[in-house]
Short mmCIF file of C-alpha atoms in Angstrom, two decimals:
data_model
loop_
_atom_site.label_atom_id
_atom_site.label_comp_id
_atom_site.label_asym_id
_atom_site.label_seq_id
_atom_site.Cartn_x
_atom_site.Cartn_y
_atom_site.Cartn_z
CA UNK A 191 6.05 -9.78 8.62
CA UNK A 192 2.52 -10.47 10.04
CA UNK A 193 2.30 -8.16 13.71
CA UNK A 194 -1.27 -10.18 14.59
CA UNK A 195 -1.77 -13.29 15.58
CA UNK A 196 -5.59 -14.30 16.07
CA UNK A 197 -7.14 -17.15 17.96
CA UNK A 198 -8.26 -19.42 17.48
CA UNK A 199 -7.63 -20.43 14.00
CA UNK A 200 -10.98 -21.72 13.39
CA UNK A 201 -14.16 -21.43 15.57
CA UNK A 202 -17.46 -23.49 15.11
CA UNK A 203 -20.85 -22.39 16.86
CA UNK A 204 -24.49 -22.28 16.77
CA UNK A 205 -26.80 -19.61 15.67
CA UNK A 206 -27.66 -17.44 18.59
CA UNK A 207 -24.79 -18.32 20.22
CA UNK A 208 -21.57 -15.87 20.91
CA UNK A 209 -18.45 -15.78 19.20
CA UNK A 210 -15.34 -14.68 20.47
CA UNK A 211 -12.06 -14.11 18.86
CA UNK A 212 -8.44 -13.11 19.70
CA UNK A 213 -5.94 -10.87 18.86
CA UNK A 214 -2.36 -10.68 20.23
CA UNK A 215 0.49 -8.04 18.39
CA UNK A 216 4.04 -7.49 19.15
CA UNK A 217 4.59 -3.42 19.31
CA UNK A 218 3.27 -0.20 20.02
CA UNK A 219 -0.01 0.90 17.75
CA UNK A 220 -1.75 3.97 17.23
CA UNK A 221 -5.31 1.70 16.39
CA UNK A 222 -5.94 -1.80 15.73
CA UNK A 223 -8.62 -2.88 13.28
CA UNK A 224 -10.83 -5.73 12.62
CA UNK A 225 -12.33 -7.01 9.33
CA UNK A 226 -14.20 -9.86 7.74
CA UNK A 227 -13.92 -11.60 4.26
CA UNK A 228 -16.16 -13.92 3.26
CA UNK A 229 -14.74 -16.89 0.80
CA UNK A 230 -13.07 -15.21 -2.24
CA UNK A 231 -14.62 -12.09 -1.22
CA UNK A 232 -12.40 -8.69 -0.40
CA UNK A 233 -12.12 -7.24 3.09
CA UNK A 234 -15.06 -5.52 5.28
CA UNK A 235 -14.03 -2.66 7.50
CA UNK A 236 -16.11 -3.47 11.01
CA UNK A 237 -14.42 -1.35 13.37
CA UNK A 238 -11.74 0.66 15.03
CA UNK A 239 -10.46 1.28 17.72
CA UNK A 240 -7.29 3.72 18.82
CA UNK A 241 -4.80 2.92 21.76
CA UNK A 242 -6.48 5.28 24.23
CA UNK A 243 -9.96 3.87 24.06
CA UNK A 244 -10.54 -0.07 25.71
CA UNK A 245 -14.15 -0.67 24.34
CA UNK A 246 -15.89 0.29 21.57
CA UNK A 247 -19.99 -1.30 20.05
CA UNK A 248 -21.06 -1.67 16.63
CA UNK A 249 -24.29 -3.46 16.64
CA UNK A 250 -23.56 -6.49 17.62
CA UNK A 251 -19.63 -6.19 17.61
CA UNK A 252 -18.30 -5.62 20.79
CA UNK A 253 -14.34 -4.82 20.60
CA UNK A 254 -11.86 -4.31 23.67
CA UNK A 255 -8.50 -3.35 23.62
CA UNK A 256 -5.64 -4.55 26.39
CA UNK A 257 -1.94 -2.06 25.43
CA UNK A 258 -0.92 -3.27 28.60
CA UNK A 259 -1.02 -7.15 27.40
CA UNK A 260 -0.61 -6.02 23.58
CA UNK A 261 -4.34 -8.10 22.62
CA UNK A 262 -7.49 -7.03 21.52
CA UNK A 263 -10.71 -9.33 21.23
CA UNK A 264 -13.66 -9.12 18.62
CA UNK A 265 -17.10 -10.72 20.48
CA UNK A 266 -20.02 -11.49 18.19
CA UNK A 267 -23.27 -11.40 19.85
CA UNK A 268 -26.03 -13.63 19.18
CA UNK A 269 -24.41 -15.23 15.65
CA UNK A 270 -26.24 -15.87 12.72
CA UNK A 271 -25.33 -18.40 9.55
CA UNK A 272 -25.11 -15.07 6.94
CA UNK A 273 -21.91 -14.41 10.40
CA UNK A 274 -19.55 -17.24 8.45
CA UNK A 275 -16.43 -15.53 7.44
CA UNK A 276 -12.83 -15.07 8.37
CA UNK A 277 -11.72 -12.35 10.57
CA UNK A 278 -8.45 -10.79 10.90
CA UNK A 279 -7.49 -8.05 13.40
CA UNK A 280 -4.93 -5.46 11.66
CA UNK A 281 -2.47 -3.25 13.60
CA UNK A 282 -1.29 0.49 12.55
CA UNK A 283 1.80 1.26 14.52
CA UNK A 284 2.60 4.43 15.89
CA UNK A 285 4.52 5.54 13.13
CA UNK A 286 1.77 5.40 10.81
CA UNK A 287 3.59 3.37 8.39
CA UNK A 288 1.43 0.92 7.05
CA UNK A 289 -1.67 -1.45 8.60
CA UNK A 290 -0.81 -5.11 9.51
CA UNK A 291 -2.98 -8.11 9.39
CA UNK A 292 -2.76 -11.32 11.48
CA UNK A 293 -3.58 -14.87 9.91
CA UNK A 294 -7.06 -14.68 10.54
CA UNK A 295 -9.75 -16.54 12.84
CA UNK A 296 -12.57 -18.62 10.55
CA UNK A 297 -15.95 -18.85 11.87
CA UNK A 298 -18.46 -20.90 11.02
CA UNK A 299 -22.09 -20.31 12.38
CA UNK A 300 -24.60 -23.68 11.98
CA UNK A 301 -27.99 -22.89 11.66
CA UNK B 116 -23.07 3.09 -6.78
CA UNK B 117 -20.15 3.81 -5.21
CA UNK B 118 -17.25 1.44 -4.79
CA UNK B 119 -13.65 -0.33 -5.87
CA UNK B 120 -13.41 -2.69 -9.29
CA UNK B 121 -10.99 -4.53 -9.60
CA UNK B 122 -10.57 -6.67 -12.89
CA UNK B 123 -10.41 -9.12 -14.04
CA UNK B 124 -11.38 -11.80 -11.46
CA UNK B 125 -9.02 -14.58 -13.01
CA UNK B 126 -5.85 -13.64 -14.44
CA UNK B 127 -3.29 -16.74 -16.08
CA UNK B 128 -0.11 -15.94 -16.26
CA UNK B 129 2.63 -17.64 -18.54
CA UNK B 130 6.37 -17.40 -17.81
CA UNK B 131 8.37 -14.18 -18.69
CA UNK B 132 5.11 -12.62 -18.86
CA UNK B 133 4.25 -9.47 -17.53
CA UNK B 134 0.40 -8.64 -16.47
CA UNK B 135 -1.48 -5.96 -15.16
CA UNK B 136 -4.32 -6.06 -12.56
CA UNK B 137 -6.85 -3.30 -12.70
CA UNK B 138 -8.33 -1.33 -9.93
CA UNK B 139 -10.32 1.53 -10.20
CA UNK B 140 -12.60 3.77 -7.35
CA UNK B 141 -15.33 6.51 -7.51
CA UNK B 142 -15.19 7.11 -3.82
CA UNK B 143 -13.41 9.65 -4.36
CA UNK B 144 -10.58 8.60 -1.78
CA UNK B 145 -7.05 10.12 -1.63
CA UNK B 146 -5.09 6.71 -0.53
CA UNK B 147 -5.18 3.71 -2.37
CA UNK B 148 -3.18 0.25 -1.89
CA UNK B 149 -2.37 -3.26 -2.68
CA UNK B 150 -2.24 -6.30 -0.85
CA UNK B 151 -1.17 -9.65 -1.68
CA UNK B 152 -3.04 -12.96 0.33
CA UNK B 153 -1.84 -16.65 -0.15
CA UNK B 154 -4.41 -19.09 1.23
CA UNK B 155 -4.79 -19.64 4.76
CA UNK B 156 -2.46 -16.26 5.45
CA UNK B 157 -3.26 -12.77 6.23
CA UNK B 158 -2.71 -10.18 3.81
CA UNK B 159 1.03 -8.48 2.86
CA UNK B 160 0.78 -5.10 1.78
CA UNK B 161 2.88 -4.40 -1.72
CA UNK B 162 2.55 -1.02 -2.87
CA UNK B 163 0.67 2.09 -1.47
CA UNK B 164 0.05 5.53 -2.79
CA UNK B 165 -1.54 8.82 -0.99
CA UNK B 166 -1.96 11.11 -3.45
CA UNK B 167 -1.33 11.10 -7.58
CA UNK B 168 2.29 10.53 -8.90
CA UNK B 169 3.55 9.21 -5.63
CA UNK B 170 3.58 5.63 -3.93
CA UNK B 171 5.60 3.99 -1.41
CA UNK B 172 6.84 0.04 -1.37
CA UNK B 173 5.27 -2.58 1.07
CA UNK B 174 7.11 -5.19 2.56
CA UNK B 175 6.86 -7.04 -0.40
CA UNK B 176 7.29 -4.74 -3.58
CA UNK B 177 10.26 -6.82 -5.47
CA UNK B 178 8.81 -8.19 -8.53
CA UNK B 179 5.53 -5.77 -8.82
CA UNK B 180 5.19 -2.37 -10.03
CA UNK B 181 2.61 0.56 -9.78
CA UNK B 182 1.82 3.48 -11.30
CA UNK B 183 -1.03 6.48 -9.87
CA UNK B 184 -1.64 8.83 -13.22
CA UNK B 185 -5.31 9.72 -11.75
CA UNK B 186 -6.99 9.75 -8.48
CA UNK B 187 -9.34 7.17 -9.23
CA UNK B 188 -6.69 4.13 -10.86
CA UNK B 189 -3.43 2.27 -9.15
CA UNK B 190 -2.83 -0.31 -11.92
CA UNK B 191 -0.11 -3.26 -10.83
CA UNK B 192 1.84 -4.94 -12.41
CA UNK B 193 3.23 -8.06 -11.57
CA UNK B 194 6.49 -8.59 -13.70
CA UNK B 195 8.36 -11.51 -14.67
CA UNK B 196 10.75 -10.70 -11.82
CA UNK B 197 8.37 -11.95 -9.57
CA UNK B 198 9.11 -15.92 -9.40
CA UNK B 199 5.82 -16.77 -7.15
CA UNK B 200 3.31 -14.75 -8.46
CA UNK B 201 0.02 -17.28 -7.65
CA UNK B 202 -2.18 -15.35 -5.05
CA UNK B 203 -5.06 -13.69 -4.75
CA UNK B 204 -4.75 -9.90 -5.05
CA UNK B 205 -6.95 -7.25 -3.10
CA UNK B 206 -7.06 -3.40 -4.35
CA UNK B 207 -8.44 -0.71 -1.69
CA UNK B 208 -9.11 2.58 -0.95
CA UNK B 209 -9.42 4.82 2.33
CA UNK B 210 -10.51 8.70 2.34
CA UNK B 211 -7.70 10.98 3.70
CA UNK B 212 -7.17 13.34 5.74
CA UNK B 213 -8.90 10.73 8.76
CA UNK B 214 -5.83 8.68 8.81
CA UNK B 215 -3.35 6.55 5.79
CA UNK B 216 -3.93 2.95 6.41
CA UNK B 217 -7.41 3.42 8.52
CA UNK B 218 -10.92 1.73 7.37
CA UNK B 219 -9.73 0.78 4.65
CA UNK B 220 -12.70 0.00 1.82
CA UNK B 221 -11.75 -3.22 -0.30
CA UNK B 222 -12.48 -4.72 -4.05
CA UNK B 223 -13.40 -7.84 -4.64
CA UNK B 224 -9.80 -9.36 -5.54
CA UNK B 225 -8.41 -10.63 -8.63
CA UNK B 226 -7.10 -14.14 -8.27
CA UNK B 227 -3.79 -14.50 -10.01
CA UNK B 228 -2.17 -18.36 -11.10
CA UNK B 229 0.69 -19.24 -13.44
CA UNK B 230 0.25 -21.61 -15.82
#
């Protein structure tokens, strides 16, 4: 069964402009994770982030992290086309027993 | 240049058959795993190993089989038992002892279809 949901499904911006995304999961996690895929690509690992810390910067990732209301959002600063992908947040649970990925958010940065 | 191949990139299947998707790492990580993604989903994990000679089942392991003789290969195979095999497969890797199932380091996927 799929822990993450993501919102919203689909997202459509300009360059320059910021993207946010969504991330809501059901139980108790040690980290959550977020990755991108482009089309009939694998996963990329962009960050991490464990249930004691709320924010955490990569570049121009910002990630936050709500255990209190079980979500977690993924903000994309100042987009660019080369940004397009799908995104999917992916939950470990406490017991360490295997990492669980939403449905995905698909963005798509015009130039 | 260090990474995860997976192979091949197509793969037809006919009925009764049994194949075998590749995927092989020089990262030199201890874990490796497999996912399964139909379009428009997330991915479902299948089969995962942590060290050689031992693996544990996903939530969807009926129908698929693995096998981890050497650090660097987890071969799977997806028998005739499984009845909805069409999907696009995804092989990774993450280095141990940092955490199982964290930053995880991904082929590029093997697309799978009956024919």
């Amino acid at each position: 069964s799929q822990q993450g949901e993501e919102d919203p499904q689909a997202l459509s911006i300009q360059e320059g402009e910021n993207a946010t995304m969504n991330c809501s999961y059901k139980t108790s996690i040690n980290n959550l994770q977020w990755y991108r895929q482009n089309s009939g690509r694998g996963l990329v690992h962009l960050i991490l982030i464990r249930s004691n810390e709320r924010e955490k910067h990569s570049g121009r990732l910002r990630v936050t992290l709500d255990t209190s209301k079980k979500s977690s959002s993924l903000l994309i600063t100042a987009s660019r086309a080369a940004d397009t992908a799908s995104y999917f947040c992916a939950t470990v649970n406490t017991g360490f027993q295997k990492l669980v990925f939403g449905t995905g958010t698909r963005l798509l940065v015009s130039p | 240049d260090g990474g995860i191949t997976q192979s091949p990139k197509y793969l037809f299947r006919k009925e009764g058959q049994n194949v075998t998707l590749s995927c092989e790492q020089n990262l030199n990580h201890d874990a490796m795993y497999w996912y399964r993604q139909d379009p428009g989903q997330g991915l479902r994990l299948i089969y995962y190993s942590q060290i050689v000679n031992d693996f544990q089942k996903g939530d969807i392991a009926e129908g698929y089989s693995v096998s981890r003789e050497k650090k660097e290969s987890f071969p799977l195979t997806v028998t005739s038992a499984q009845k909805n095999p069409t999907a696009f497969y995804l092989c990774a890797s993450s280095i141990q002892p940092t955490g199982i199932h964290e930053k995880l380091f991904f082929g590029s996927g093997t697309q799978l279809s009956v024919l």
